[in-house]
Coordinates of C-alpha atoms in Angstrom, one line a residue:
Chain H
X1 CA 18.6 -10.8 -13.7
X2 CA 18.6 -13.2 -11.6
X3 CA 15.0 -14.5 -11.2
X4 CA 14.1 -18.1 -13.2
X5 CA 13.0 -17.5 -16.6
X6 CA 9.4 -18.7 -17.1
X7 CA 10.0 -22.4 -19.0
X8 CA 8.2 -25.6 -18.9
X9 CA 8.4 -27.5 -16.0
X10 CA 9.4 -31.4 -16.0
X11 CA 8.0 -32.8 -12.8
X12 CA 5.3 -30.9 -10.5
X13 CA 5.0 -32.4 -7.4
X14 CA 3.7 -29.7 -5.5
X15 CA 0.0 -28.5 -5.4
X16 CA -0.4 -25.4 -7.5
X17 CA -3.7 -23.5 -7.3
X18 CA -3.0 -20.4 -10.4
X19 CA -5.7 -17.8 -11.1
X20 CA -5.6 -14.9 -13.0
X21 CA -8.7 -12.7 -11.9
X22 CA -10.7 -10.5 -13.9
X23 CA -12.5 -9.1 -10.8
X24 CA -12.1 -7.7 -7.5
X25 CA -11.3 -10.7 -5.1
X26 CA -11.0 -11.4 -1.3
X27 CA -7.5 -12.6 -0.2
X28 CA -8.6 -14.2 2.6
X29 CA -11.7 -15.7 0.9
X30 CA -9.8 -16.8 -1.4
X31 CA -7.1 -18.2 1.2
X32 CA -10.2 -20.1 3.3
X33 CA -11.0 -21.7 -0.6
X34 CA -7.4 -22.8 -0.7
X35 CA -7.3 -24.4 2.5
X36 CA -10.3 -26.3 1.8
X37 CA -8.5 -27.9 -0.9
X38 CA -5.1 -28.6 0.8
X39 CA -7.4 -30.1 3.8
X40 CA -9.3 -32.4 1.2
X41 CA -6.0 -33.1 -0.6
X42 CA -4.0 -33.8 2.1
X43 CA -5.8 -34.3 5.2
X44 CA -3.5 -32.0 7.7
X45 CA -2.6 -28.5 7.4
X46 CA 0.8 -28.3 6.4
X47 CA 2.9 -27.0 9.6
X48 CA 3.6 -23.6 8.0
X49 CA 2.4 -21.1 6.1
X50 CA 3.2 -17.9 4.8
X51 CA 1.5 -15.5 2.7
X52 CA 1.9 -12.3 0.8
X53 CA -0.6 -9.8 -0.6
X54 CA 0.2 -6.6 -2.8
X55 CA -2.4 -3.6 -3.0
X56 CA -2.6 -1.0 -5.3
X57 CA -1.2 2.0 -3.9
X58 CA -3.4 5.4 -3.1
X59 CA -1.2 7.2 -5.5
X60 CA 0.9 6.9 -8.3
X61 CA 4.5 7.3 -9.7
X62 CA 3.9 11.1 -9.7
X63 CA 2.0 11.2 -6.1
X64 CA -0.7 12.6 -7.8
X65 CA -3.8 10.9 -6.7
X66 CA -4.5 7.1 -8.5
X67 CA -7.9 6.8 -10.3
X68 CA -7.0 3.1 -11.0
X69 CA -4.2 0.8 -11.7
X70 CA -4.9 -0.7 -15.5
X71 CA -3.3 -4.7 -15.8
X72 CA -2.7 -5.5 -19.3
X73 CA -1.2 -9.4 -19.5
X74 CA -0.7 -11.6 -22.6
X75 CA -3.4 -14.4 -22.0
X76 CA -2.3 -17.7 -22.3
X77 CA 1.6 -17.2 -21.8
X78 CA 1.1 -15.5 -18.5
X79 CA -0.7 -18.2 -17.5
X80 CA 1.3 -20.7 -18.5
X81 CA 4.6 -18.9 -17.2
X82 CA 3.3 -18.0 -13.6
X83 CA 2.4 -22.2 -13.2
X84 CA 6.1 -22.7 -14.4
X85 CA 7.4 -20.2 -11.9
X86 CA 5.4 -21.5 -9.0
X87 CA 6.1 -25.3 -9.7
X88 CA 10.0 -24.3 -10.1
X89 CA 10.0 -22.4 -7.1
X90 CA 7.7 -25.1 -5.6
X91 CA 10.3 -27.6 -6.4
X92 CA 13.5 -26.0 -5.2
X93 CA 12.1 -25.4 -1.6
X94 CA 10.5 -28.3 -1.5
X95 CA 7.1 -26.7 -0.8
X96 CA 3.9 -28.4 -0.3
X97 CA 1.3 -26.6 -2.1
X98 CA 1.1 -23.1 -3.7
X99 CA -1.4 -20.6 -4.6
X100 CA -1.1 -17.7 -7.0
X101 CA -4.0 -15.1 -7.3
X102 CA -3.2 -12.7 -9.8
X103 CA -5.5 -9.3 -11.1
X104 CA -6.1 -8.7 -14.7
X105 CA -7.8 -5.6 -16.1
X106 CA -8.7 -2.6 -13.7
X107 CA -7.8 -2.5 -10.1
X108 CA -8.7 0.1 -7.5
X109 CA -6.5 1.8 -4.7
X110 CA -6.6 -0.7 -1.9
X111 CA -7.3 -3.7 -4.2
X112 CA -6.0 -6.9 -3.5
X113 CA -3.3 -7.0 -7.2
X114 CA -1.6 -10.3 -5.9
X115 CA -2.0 -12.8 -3.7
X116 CA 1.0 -15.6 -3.2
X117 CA 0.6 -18.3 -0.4
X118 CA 2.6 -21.5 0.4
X119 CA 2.3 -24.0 2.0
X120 CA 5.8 -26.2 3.4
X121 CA 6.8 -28.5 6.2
X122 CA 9.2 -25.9 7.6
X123 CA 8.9 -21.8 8.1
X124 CA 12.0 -21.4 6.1
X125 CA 11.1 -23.2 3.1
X126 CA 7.4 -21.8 3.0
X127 CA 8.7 -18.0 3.4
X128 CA 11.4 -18.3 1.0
X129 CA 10.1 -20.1 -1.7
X130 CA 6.5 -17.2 -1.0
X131 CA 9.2 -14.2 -1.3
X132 CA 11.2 -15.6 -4.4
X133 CA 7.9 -16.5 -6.2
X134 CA 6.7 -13.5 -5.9
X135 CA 10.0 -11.4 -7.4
X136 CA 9.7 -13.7 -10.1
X137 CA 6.0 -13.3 -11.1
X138 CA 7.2 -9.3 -10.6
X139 CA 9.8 -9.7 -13.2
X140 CA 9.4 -12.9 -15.0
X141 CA 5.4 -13.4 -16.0
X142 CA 4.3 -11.0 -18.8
X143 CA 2.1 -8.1 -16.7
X144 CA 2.2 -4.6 -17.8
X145 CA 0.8 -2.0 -15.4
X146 CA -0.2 1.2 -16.3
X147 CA -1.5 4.0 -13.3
X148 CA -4.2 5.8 -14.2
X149 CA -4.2 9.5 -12.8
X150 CA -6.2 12.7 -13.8
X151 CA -7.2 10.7 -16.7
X152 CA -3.7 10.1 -17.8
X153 CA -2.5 6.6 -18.2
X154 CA 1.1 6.4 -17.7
X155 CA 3.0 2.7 -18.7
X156 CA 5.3 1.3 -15.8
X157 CA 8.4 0.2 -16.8
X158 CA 9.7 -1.0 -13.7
X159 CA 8.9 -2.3 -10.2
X160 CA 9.0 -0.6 -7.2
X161 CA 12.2 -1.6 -5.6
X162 CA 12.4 -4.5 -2.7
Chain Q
X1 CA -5.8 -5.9 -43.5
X2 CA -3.0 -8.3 -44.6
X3 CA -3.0 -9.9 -47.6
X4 CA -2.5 -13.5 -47.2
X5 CA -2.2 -16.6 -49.5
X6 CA -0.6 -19.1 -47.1
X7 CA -1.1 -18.5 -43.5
X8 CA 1.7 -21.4 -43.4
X9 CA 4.4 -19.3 -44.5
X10 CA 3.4 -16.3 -42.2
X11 CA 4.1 -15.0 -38.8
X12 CA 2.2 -13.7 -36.3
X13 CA 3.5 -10.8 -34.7
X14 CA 1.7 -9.4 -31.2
X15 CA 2.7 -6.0 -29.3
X16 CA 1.8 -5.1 -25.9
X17 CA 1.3 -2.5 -23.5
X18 CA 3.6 0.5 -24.3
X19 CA 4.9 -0.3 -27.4
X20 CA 2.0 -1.6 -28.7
X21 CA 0.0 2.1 -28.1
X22 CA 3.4 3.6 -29.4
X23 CA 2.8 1.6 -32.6
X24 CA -1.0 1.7 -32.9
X25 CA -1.4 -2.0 -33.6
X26 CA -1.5 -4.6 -31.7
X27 CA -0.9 -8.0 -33.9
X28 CA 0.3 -8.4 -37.4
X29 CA 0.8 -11.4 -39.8
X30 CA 3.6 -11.1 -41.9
X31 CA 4.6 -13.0 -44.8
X32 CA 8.2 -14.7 -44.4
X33 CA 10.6 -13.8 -47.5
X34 CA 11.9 -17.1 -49.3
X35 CA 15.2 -17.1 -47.7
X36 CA 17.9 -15.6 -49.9
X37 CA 20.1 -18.5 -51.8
X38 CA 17.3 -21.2 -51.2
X39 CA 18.4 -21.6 -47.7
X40 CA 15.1 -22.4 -46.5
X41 CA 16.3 -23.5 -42.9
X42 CA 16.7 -20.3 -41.2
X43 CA 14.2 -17.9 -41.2
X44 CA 14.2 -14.3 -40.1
X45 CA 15.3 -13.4 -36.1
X46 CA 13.0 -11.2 -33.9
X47 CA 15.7 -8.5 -34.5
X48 CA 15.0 -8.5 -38.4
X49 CA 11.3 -8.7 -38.0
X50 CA 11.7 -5.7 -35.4
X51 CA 13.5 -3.5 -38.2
X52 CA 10.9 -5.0 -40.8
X53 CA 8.1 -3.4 -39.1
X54 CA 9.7 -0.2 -38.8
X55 CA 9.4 -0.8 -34.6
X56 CA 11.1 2.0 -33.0
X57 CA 13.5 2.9 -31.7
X58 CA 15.6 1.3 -34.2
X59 CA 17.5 -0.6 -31.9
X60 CA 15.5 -2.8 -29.7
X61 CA 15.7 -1.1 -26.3
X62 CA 17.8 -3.3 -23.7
X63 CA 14.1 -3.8 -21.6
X64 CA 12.4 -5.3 -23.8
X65 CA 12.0 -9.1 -24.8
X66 CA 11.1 -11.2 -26.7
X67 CA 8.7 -14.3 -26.9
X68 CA 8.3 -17.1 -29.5
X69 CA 4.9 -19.2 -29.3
X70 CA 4.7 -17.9 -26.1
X71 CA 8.1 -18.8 -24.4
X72 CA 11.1 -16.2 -23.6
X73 CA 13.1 -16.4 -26.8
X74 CA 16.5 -14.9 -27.8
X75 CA 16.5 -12.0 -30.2
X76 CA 18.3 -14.1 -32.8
X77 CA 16.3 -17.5 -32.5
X78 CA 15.3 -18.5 -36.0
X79 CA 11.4 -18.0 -36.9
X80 CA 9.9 -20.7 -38.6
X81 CA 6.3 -20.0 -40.5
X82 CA 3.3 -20.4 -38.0
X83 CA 5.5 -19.0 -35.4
X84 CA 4.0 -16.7 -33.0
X85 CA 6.3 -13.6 -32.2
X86 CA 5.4 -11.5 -29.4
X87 CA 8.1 -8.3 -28.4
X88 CA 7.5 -7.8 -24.6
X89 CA 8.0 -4.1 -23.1
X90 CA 9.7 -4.2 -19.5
X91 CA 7.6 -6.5 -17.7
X92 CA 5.7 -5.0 -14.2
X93 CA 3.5 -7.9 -12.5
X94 CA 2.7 -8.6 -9.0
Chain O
X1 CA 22.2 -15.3 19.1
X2 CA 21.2 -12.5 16.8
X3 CA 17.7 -11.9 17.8
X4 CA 17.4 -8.7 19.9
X5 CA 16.5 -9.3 23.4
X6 CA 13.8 -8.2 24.8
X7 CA 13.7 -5.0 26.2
X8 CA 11.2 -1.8 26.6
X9 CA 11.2 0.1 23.7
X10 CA 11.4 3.8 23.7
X11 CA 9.1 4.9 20.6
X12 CA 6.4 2.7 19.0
X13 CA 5.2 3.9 15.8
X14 CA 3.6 1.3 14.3
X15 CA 0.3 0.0 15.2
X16 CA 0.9 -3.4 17.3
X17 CA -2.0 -6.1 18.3
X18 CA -0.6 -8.7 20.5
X19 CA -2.6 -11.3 21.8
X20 CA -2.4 -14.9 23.8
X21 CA -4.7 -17.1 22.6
X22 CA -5.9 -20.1 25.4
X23 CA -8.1 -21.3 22.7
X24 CA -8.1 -22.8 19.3
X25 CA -8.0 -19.9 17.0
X26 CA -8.7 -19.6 13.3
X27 CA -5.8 -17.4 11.7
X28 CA -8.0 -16.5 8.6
X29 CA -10.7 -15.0 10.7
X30 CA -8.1 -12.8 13.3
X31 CA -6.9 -11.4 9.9
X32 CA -10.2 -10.3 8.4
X33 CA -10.3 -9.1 12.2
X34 CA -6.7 -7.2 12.0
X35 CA -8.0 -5.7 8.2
X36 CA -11.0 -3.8 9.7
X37 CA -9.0 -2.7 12.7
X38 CA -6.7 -1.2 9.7
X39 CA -9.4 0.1 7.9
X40 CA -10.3 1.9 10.9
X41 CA -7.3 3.3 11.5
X42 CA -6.1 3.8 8.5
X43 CA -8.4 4.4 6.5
X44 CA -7.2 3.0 3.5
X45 CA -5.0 -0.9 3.3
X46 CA -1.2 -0.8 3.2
X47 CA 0.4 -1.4 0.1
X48 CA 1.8 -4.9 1.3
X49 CA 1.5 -7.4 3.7
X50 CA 3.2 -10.9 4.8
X51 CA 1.4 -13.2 6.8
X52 CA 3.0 -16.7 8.5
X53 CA 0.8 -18.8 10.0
X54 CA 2.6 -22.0 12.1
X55 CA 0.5 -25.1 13.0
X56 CA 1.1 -28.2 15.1
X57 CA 2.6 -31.1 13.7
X58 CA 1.1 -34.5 13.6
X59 CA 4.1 -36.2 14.9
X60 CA 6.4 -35.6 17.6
X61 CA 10.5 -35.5 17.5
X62 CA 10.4 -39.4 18.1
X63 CA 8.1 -39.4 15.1
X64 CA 5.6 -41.0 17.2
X65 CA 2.1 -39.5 16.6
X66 CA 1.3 -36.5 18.5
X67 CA -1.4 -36.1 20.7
X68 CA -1.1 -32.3 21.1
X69 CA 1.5 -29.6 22.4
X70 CA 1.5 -27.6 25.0
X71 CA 2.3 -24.5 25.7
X72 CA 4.1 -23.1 29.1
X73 CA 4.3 -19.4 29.4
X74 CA 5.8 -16.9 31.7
X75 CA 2.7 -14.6 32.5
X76 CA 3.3 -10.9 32.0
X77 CA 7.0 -11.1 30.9
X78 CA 5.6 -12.9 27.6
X79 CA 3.2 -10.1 27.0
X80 CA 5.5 -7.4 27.1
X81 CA 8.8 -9.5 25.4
X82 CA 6.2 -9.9 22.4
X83 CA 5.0 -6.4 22.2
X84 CA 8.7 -5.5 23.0
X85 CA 9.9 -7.6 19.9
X86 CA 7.1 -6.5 17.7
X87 CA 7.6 -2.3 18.5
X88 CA 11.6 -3.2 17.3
X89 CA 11.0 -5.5 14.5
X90 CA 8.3 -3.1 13.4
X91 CA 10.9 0.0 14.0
X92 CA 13.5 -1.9 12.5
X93 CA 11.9 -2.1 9.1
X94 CA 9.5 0.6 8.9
X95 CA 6.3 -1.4 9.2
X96 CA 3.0 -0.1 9.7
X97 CA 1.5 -2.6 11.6
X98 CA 2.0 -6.0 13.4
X99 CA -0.5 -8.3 14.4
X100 CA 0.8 -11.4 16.8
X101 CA -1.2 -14.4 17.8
X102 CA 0.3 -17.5 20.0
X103 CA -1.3 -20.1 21.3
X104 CA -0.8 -21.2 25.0
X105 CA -2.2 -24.4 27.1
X106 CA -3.0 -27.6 25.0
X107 CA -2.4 -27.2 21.3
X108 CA -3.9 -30.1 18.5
X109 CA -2.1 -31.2 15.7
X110 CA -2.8 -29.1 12.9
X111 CA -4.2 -26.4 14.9
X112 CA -2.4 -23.0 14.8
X113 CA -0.1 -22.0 17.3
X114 CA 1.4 -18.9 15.8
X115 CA 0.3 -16.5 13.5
X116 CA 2.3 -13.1 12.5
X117 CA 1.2 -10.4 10.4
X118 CA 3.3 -7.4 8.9
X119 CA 1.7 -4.3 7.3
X120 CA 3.9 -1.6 5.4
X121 CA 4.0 0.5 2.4
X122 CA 6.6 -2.1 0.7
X123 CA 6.6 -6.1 0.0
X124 CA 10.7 -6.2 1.0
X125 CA 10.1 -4.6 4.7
X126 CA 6.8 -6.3 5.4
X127 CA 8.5 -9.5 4.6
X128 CA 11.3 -9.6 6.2
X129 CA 10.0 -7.5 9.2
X130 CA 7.5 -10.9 9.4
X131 CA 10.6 -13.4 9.2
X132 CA 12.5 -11.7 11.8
X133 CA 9.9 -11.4 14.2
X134 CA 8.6 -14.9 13.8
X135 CA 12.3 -15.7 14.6
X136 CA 12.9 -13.3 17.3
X137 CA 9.8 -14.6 19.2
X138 CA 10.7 -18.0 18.6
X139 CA 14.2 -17.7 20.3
X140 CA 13.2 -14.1 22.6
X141 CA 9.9 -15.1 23.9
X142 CA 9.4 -17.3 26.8
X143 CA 7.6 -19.9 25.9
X144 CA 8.0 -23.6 26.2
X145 CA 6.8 -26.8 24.2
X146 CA 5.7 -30.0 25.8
X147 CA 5.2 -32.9 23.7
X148 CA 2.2 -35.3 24.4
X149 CA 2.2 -38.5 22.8
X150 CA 1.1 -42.0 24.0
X151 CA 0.5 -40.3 27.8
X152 CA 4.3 -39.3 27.9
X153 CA 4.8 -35.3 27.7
X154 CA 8.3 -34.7 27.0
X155 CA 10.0 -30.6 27.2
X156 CA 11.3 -29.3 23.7
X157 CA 14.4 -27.7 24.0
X158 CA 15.0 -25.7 21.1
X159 CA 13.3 -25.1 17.7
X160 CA 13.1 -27.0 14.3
X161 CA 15.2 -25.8 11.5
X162 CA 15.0 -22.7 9.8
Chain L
X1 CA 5.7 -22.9 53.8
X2 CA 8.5 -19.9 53.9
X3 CA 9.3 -18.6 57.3
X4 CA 8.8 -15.1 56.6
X5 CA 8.6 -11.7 58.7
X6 CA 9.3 -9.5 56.1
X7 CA 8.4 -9.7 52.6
X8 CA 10.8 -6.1 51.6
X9 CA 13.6 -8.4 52.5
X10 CA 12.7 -11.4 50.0
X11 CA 12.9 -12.8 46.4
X12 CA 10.3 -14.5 44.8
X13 CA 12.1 -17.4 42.7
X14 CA 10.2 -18.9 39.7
X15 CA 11.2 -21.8 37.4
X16 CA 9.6 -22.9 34.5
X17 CA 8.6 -26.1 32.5
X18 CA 11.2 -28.7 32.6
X19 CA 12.9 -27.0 35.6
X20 CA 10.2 -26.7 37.5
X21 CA 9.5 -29.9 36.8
X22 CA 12.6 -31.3 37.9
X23 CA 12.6 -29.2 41.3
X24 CA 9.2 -30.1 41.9
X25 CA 8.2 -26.4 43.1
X26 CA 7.0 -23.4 40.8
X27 CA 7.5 -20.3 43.1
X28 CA 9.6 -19.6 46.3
X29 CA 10.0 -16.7 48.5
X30 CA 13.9 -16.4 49.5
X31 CA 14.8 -14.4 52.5
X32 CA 17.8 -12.5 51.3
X33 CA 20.9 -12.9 53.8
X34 CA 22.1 -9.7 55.7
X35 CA 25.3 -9.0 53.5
X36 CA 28.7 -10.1 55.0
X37 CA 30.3 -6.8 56.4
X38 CA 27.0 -5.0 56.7
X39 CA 27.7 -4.0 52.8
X40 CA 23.7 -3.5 51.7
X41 CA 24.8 -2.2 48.4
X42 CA 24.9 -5.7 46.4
X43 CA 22.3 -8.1 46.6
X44 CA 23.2 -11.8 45.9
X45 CA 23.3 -12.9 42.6
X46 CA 21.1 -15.1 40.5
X47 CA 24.0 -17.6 40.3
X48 CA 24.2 -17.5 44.5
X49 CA 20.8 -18.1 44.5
X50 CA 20.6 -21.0 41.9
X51 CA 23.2 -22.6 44.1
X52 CA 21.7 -21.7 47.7
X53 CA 18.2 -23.1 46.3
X54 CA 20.0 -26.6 45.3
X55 CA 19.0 -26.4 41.7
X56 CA 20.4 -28.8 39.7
X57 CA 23.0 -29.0 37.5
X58 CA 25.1 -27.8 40.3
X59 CA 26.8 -25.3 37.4
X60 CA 23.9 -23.7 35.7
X61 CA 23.5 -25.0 31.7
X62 CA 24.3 -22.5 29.3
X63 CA 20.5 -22.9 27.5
X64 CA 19.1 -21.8 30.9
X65 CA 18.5 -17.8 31.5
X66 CA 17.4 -15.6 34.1
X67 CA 15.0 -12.9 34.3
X68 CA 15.0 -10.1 37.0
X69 CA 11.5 -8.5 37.2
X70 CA 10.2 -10.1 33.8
X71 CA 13.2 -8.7 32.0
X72 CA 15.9 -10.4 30.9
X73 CA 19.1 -10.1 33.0
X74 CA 22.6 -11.5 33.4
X75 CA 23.5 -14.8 36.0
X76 CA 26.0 -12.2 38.5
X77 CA 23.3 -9.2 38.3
X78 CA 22.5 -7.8 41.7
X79 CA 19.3 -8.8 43.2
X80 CA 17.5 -6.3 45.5
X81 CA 14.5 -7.0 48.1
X82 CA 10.9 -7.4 46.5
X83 CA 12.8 -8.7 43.0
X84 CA 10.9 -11.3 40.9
X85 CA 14.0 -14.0 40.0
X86 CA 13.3 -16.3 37.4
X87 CA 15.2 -19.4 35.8
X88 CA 13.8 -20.3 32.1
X89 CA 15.2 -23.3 30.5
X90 CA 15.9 -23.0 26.8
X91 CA 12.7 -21.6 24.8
X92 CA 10.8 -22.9 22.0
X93 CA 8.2 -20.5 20.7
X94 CA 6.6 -19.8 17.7

């Protein structure tokens, strides 16, 4: 394994905007809130950006047909070990700002699950430090998804692969 | 319900997702045994607790963790009393 | 060079959206755009998708405070090396869809100049499909960056770091 | 203004930012030369035609590429009559 483990983080210097969510959300709403805060905090848009979001899929492990996608997390730790993850990841590119958006409870097919953006002086930094984050919130920060189907609710024990 | 004289020499022990439905519970307090010999400075690992409760399989499978007060922890860190023990099933975010 | 050239492609698969933008743009609002032109076509959202959005910066290569970049283009060929670049990048990695913005003429500091958007069923291709692209249209595509700053416009000749 | 009686027996030349600037002209129609030999087969080249227009460096730079009919194409290609040549110093997109 060779994502960061989640751990507490010594120096932040980087903006970090964590959520989890309890409802549906918006990605881009919730991106146009972010900038809003990155042009109050720091006057000028960083020069690059780069953003991920993950949807729940129309169907699950078994291709049968997905009611919903259940998101069970362990409150306080998951929050605490996705701000970790994001200020380490943060730190080693050298990233200007990052937002996590992250779903709790039930999400529907074509729901918005994740949402990881970052902002960074340079396209490099800001894609790398977006596509590490979010393998580490896949396999470091304590979310358990379980696909509901032909109410069945099946645990996932794994991620789909990269 | 447990019975409890001194939530300062207890545990708390929390399950999740999978193995939490496997076990039908989903947090536990459990009273720390005075060390064997007197030797009050290392309590019980996460692996002793595991076999304690009578978690299965047996043998902690190799996907799952463990967390003490909420940080990744080994399964033979040392539990002190008030500790919060939480045994994580393969984790699946994002 | 490792960027493909380029070229016509034979077979285009994926659903492409190219556009040169004379005008200040707002890369949040072409994306909620891009989504319903999905929805539409799709019907329902792809699983994953990887957004990079690239802005002016505020000072030039002398450091010297920027009063804007512009943009030279080669009318026509730019059209069609974009779309080119897109259908292979987009073949290359399995995407579902691609969405391309650049801006040409003046560009302000802090305004977007490029914004590229990958759709596909999986976070690995629509990331990386995103990255190479951006790269590929960076190095591929002819455009050409003027620096204005204190009335003197000086011709970029290559691209900041990855 | 060219001197031109027939356009089927022409290149349009286009440079680009710096180079254009540097030249001081955009476009240029180029009246192709009757081949030595009568040999019509192969055109001149863009090389020929960077060095018959006077564009300077007098060796073209290795940043600078050629495009034959809004494609990309290589400096000793074979231009043909009614071709679009054009010179584009290094890029910088994105």
């Amino acid at each position: 394994m060779s994502w960061p483990s989640c751990r507490q983080s010594v120096v932040v210097k980087a903006m970090l905007a964590i959520q989890l969510e309890a409802e549906q959300f918006e990605p881009l709403s919730a991106l146009a809130e972010w900038h809003q805060l990155l042009a109050a905090r720091l006057g000028i848009r960083p020069a690059a950006e780069s953003h991920f979001v993950g949807r729940v899929r129309p169907s699950g492990a078994n291709d049968a047909p997905l009611t919903a996608l259940e998101l069970e997390h362990y409150p306080g730790m998951t929050e605490a070990c996705i701000a970790s993850l994001a200020a380490a990841a943060a730190g080693q590119h050298g990233a200007t700002a990052v937002l996590v958006i992250h779903r709790i409870g039930l999400v529907l097919p074509g729901d918005a699950i994740v949402l990881v953006a970052v902002a960074a002086d340079r396209r490099g930094p800001a894609q790398r430090c977006c596509q590490e984050l979010l393998e580490a919130l896949k396999h470091e920060a304590p979310f358990w998804k379980r696909e509901w189907s032909q109410g069945v609710g099946s645990w996932i024990t794994g991620n789909t692969p990269l | 319900m447990a019975v409890s004289t001194d939530p300062e020499s207890q545990v708390q022990v929390r399950l999740f997702a999978g193995l939490r439905e496997a076990m039908g519970w989903s947090e536990q307090l459990v009273e720390l045994a005075p060390a064997a010999g007197g030797n009050n400075t290392a309590g019980p690992t996460p692996e002793q607790l595991w076999r304690q409760l009578n978690l299965q399989p047996t043998n902690p499978p190799a996907g799952v963790r463990v967390a003490i007060n909420q940080q990744f922890a080994t399964w033979d860190s040392s539990l002190a009393a008030g500790d919060e023990l939480a045994f994580l099933p393969p984790i699946s975010g994002g």
